[in-house]
Amino acid sequence: MRLHGQVVDETLAAAQEYAHDTGAVFIHPFDHPDIIAGQGTVGLEILEQCPEVRTIVVGIGGGGLVAGIAVAVKALRPDVRIVGVQAEGAAAYPPSLAAGRPVSIEQPATMADGIKVGRPGDVPFGIVGDLVDEVRTVSEDELSTALLLCLERAKLVVEPAGASPVAALLSDPGAFEGPVVAVLSGGNVDPVLMQGVLRHGMAAQGRYLAVRLRLTDRPGALATLLGVLSAVDANVLDVSHVRTDPRLGLTEAEVELHLETKGPAHCVEVGQALRDAGYTVMR
């Protein structure tokens, strides 16, 4: 196995060069009619298992999956609405559709590696333009929140790219006529990335709070602070206690706390409790 490139476009270029140099057969992951036809079987399965479906929401990178689903579904049920979803930082389809041709975006940036593609495929682009009803974008916060919801509520391990349809549904639920099928395509998520994304998702939901404050450096000061947090039911995940820093006075210490909270209202309650106890909170 060879690893090359920071985005799919760079990896594809390296793979094509390798095929040219060695005579290997290059199979494009999304820009080939046969691949798109194979991916279209997902659409057939959706119609078979959920014949009452009115809207299908699919993540978009190069466009092969949504193109295949659109071809299969629209041929049998032209009334079904197909919505594609891209990450805001790697959304090449909106400007491409506006220009009427595939255009590249510079340095696509998103945690959703599976849809981190800088240019639509030539073959799927034409299909998307003809058959996909809408292409939406979602933010990194919305992706994190969606991944957290899939894991916590649905018990599904989904990578950020696969969670993009859920992110779109959560961001604007009234925009989708039901019944809705969200295609969760991709479970290839690194545990370290998963940990970071979940923490980011908790923060986006107001369930994770980081606060920094100063207190008098004396025995029992930290215990008193933790008592204030315990009284408002804030769960302490991590504590960083700094005593030696040029910014601090001789009798001062700085504490950074990472807290698990119950939501935005609870975050406000925690902050107010700290201020009422005489602490100056520096977030």
Coordinates of C-alpha atoms in Angstrom, one line a residue:
M1 CA 0.0 0.0 0.0
R2 CA 1.2 3.5 -0.8
L3 CA -0.1 6.7 0.8
H4 CA 0.0 9.9 -1.1
G5 CA -1.8 13.2 -1.1
Q6 CA -3.7 15.3 1.4
V7 CA -6.9 15.4 -0.7
V8 CA -8.6 12.9 -3.0
D9 CA -7.5 14.9 -6.1
E10 CA -3.8 14.4 -5.2
T11 CA -4.3 10.8 -4.5
L12 CA -6.1 10.2 -7.8
A13 CA -3.3 11.9 -9.7
A14 CA -0.7 9.7 -8.0
A15 CA -2.7 6.6 -8.7
Q16 CA -3.1 7.5 -12.4
E17 CA 0.6 8.1 -12.7
Y18 CA 1.4 4.7 -11.1
A19 CA -1.0 3.0 -13.5
H20 CA 0.7 4.7 -16.4
D21 CA 4.2 3.7 -15.3
T22 CA 3.4 0.1 -14.3
G23 CA 0.6 -0.9 -16.7
A24 CA -1.8 -1.4 -13.7
V25 CA -5.5 -0.9 -14.3
F26 CA -6.8 2.3 -12.7
I27 CA -10.4 2.2 -11.4
H28 CA -11.8 5.6 -10.7
P29 CA -13.8 5.9 -7.5
F30 CA -16.5 8.1 -9.0
D31 CA -15.8 9.4 -12.5
H32 CA -16.7 6.3 -14.5
P33 CA -20.1 5.1 -15.9
D34 CA -19.7 1.6 -14.6
I35 CA -18.9 2.8 -11.1
I36 CA -21.9 5.2 -11.1
A37 CA -24.1 2.3 -12.3
G38 CA -22.9 0.1 -9.5
Q39 CA -23.6 2.9 -6.9
G40 CA -27.0 3.3 -8.4
T41 CA -28.0 0.0 -6.8
V42 CA -28.2 1.9 -3.5
G43 CA -31.1 3.8 -5.0
L44 CA -32.9 0.6 -6.0
E45 CA -32.5 -0.8 -2.5
I46 CA -33.9 2.4 -1.0
L47 CA -37.0 2.1 -3.2
E48 CA -37.4 -1.6 -2.4
Q49 CA -37.0 -1.1 1.4
C50 CA -38.8 2.3 1.7
P51 CA -41.2 2.6 -1.2
E52 CA -43.0 5.5 0.5
V53 CA -39.8 7.7 0.4
R54 CA -40.3 11.3 -0.7
T55 CA -36.7 12.6 -0.3
I56 CA -33.3 11.0 -0.4
V57 CA -30.3 12.9 1.0
V58 CA -26.8 11.9 -0.1
G59 CA -23.3 13.2 0.7
I60 CA -21.3 14.5 -2.3
G61 CA -17.6 14.4 -3.0
G62 CA -16.9 13.7 -6.6
G63 CA -20.5 13.0 -7.2
G64 CA -20.6 9.3 -8.2
L65 CA -22.8 8.0 -5.4
V66 CA -25.5 10.7 -5.7
A67 CA -25.4 10.5 -9.5
G68 CA -25.9 6.7 -9.5
I69 CA -28.8 7.0 -6.9
A70 CA -30.4 9.8 -9.0
V71 CA -30.3 7.8 -12.2
A72 CA -31.9 4.7 -10.6
V73 CA -34.5 6.5 -8.5
K74 CA -35.6 9.1 -11.1
A75 CA -36.1 6.4 -13.7
L76 CA -38.6 4.6 -11.4
R77 CA -39.9 7.4 -9.2
P78 CA -39.3 10.9 -10.8
D79 CA -41.4 12.4 -8.0
V80 CA -38.7 11.6 -5.4
R81 CA -36.5 14.5 -4.5
I82 CA -32.8 14.0 -4.5
V83 CA -30.7 16.3 -2.3
G84 CA -26.9 16.3 -2.3
V85 CA -24.8 17.6 0.6
Q86 CA -21.3 19.0 0.6
A87 CA -19.0 20.3 3.4
E88 CA -18.7 24.1 3.2
G89 CA -15.0 24.0 3.0
A90 CA -15.0 21.5 0.1
A91 CA -18.0 22.5 -1.9
A92 CA -17.1 22.4 -5.5
Y93 CA -20.5 21.6 -6.9
P94 CA -22.3 24.9 -6.2
P95 CA -19.8 27.0 -8.2
S96 CA -19.5 24.3 -10.8
L97 CA -23.3 24.1 -11.3
A98 CA -23.4 27.9 -11.5
A99 CA -20.7 27.9 -14.2
G100 CA -22.2 25.0 -16.1
R101 CA -19.0 23.0 -16.0
P102 CA -16.8 21.3 -13.4
V103 CA -14.5 23.9 -11.7
S104 CA -11.8 23.3 -9.1
I105 CA -11.7 24.9 -5.7
E106 CA -8.3 25.8 -4.1
Q107 CA -7.3 23.8 -1.0
P108 CA -10.5 22.1 0.0
A109 CA -10.6 21.9 3.8
T110 CA -12.9 19.8 5.9
M111 CA -12.8 17.0 8.5
A112 CA -15.0 15.0 6.1
D113 CA -12.2 13.3 4.1
G114 CA -14.6 11.1 2.2
I115 CA -16.1 14.1 0.4
K116 CA -13.0 16.3 0.4
V117 CA -12.8 16.6 -3.4
G118 CA -11.7 19.7 -5.1
R119 CA -13.3 19.1 -8.5
P120 CA -16.5 17.3 -9.6
G121 CA -16.1 14.3 -11.8
D122 CA -16.9 15.0 -15.5
V123 CA -19.3 12.0 -15.8
P124 CA -21.3 12.6 -12.5
F125 CA -21.4 16.3 -13.0
G126 CA -23.7 16.1 -16.0
I127 CA -26.0 13.7 -14.2
V128 CA -26.1 15.8 -11.0
G129 CA -27.0 18.9 -13.1
D130 CA -29.8 17.0 -14.8
L131 CA -31.3 14.9 -12.0
V132 CA -30.3 16.1 -8.6
D133 CA -32.8 18.6 -7.3
E134 CA -30.6 20.5 -4.9
V135 CA -27.1 20.7 -3.5
R136 CA -26.7 22.0 0.0
T137 CA -23.7 22.7 2.2
V138 CA -23.1 22.1 5.9
S139 CA -20.6 23.5 8.4
E140 CA -17.9 21.7 10.4
D141 CA -20.0 22.3 13.6
E142 CA -23.0 20.7 11.9
L143 CA -21.0 17.7 10.8
S144 CA -19.6 17.2 14.3
T145 CA -23.1 17.4 15.8
A146 CA -24.5 15.0 13.3
L147 CA -21.7 12.4 14.0
L148 CA -22.3 12.7 17.7
L149 CA -26.1 12.2 17.2
C150 CA -25.5 9.1 15.0
L151 CA -23.2 7.6 17.6
E152 CA -25.2 8.6 20.7
R153 CA -28.8 8.2 19.6
A154 CA -28.7 5.7 16.7
K155 CA -25.6 3.7 17.9
L156 CA -24.0 4.1 14.4
V157 CA -20.3 4.7 13.9
V158 CA -20.3 7.0 10.9
E159 CA -17.4 9.1 9.5
P160 CA -18.0 12.8 9.0
A161 CA -18.6 12.4 5.3
G162 CA -21.2 9.8 6.0
A163 CA -22.9 12.0 8.6
S164 CA -23.3 14.9 6.1
P165 CA -26.9 14.0 5.2
V166 CA -27.8 14.0 8.9
A167 CA -26.1 17.3 9.3
A168 CA -28.3 18.8 6.5
L169 CA -31.4 17.4 8.1
L170 CA -30.6 18.8 11.5
S171 CA -29.6 22.2 10.2
D172 CA -33.0 22.8 8.3
P173 CA -35.4 19.9 9.1
G174 CA -38.4 21.8 7.6
A175 CA -36.8 21.8 4.1
F176 CA -37.2 18.1 3.5
E177 CA -40.5 16.4 2.7
G178 CA -40.8 13.1 4.5
P179 CA -40.4 10.2 4.6
V180 CA -36.7 11.0 4.2
V181 CA -33.9 8.5 3.7
A182 CA -30.4 9.8 4.6
V183 CA -27.7 7.7 3.1
L184 CA -24.9 7.2 5.7
S185 CA -22.1 6.2 3.4
G186 CA -18.8 5.7 5.3
G187 CA -17.6 4.3 8.6
N188 CA -13.9 4.8 8.1
V189 CA -13.1 7.1 11.0
D190 CA -9.8 7.1 12.9
P191 CA -10.3 6.8 16.7
V192 CA -8.2 9.9 17.4
L193 CA -10.3 11.9 14.9
M194 CA -13.5 10.5 16.4
Q195 CA -12.5 11.7 19.8
G196 CA -11.8 15.2 18.6
V197 CA -15.0 15.3 16.5
L198 CA -17.1 14.1 19.3
R199 CA -15.7 16.7 21.7
H200 CA -16.3 19.4 19.0
G201 CA -19.8 18.1 18.5
M202 CA -20.5 18.3 22.3
A203 CA -19.1 21.9 22.3
A204 CA -21.4 22.8 19.4
Q205 CA -24.4 21.5 21.3
G206 CA -23.4 23.3 24.5
R207 CA -22.5 20.1 26.2
Y208 CA -18.8 20.7 26.6
L209 CA -17.4 23.8 28.2
A210 CA -13.8 25.0 28.6
V211 CA -13.1 27.7 31.2
R212 CA -10.0 29.4 32.5
L213 CA -9.8 31.3 35.7
R214 CA -7.4 32.5 38.4
L215 CA -7.6 31.7 42.1
T216 CA -5.5 32.3 45.2
D217 CA -2.7 29.7 45.4
R218 CA -3.4 28.3 48.9
P219 CA -4.2 24.8 50.2
G220 CA -7.8 23.8 49.5
A221 CA -8.4 26.5 46.8
L222 CA -8.8 24.0 44.0
A223 CA -11.0 21.8 46.2
T224 CA -13.2 24.8 46.8
L225 CA -13.5 25.5 43.1
L226 CA -14.4 21.9 42.3
G227 CA -17.1 22.1 45.1
V228 CA -18.7 25.0 43.3
L229 CA -18.8 23.0 40.0
S230 CA -20.2 20.0 41.8
A231 CA -23.0 22.0 43.3
V232 CA -24.2 22.9 39.8
D233 CA -23.8 19.3 38.5
A234 CA -20.9 20.1 36.1
N235 CA -18.8 17.0 35.3
V236 CA -15.0 17.8 35.3
L237 CA -13.3 16.0 32.5
D238 CA -9.8 17.6 32.8
V239 CA -8.0 20.1 35.0
S240 CA -4.8 22.0 34.2
H241 CA -3.3 23.8 37.2
V242 CA -0.5 26.4 36.6
R243 CA 1.4 28.0 39.4
T244 CA 4.6 29.3 37.7
D245 CA 4.0 31.8 35.0
P246 CA 5.3 35.4 34.5
R247 CA 1.7 36.5 34.0
L248 CA 0.7 35.4 37.5
G249 CA 1.1 37.2 40.7
L250 CA 3.1 35.7 43.6
T251 CA 0.0 34.2 45.3
E252 CA -2.0 33.4 42.1
A253 CA -2.6 30.2 40.2
E254 CA -4.4 29.7 36.9
V255 CA -6.7 26.8 36.3
E256 CA -8.2 25.6 33.0
L257 CA -11.1 23.2 33.3
H258 CA -12.8 21.1 30.6
L259 CA -16.4 20.4 31.7
E260 CA -19.2 18.2 30.5
T261 CA -22.5 20.1 30.7
K262 CA -26.1 19.5 29.9
G263 CA -26.6 22.1 27.2
P264 CA -26.4 25.9 26.5
A265 CA -28.6 26.8 29.5
H266 CA -26.5 24.7 31.8
C267 CA -23.3 26.4 30.5
V268 CA -24.8 29.8 31.4
E269 CA -25.7 28.4 34.9
V270 CA -22.1 27.1 35.4
G271 CA -20.6 30.5 34.4
Q272 CA -22.9 32.4 36.7
A273 CA -22.1 30.1 39.7
L274 CA -18.4 30.7 39.2
R275 CA -18.9 34.4 39.1
D276 CA -21.2 34.4 42.1
A277 CA -18.4 32.5 44.0
G278 CA -16.0 35.4 43.2
Y279 CA -14.1 33.9 40.3
T280 CA -13.2 35.8 37.2
V281 CA -13.9 33.5 34.2
M282 CA -11.6 33.9 31.2
R283 CA -12.9 31.7 28.3

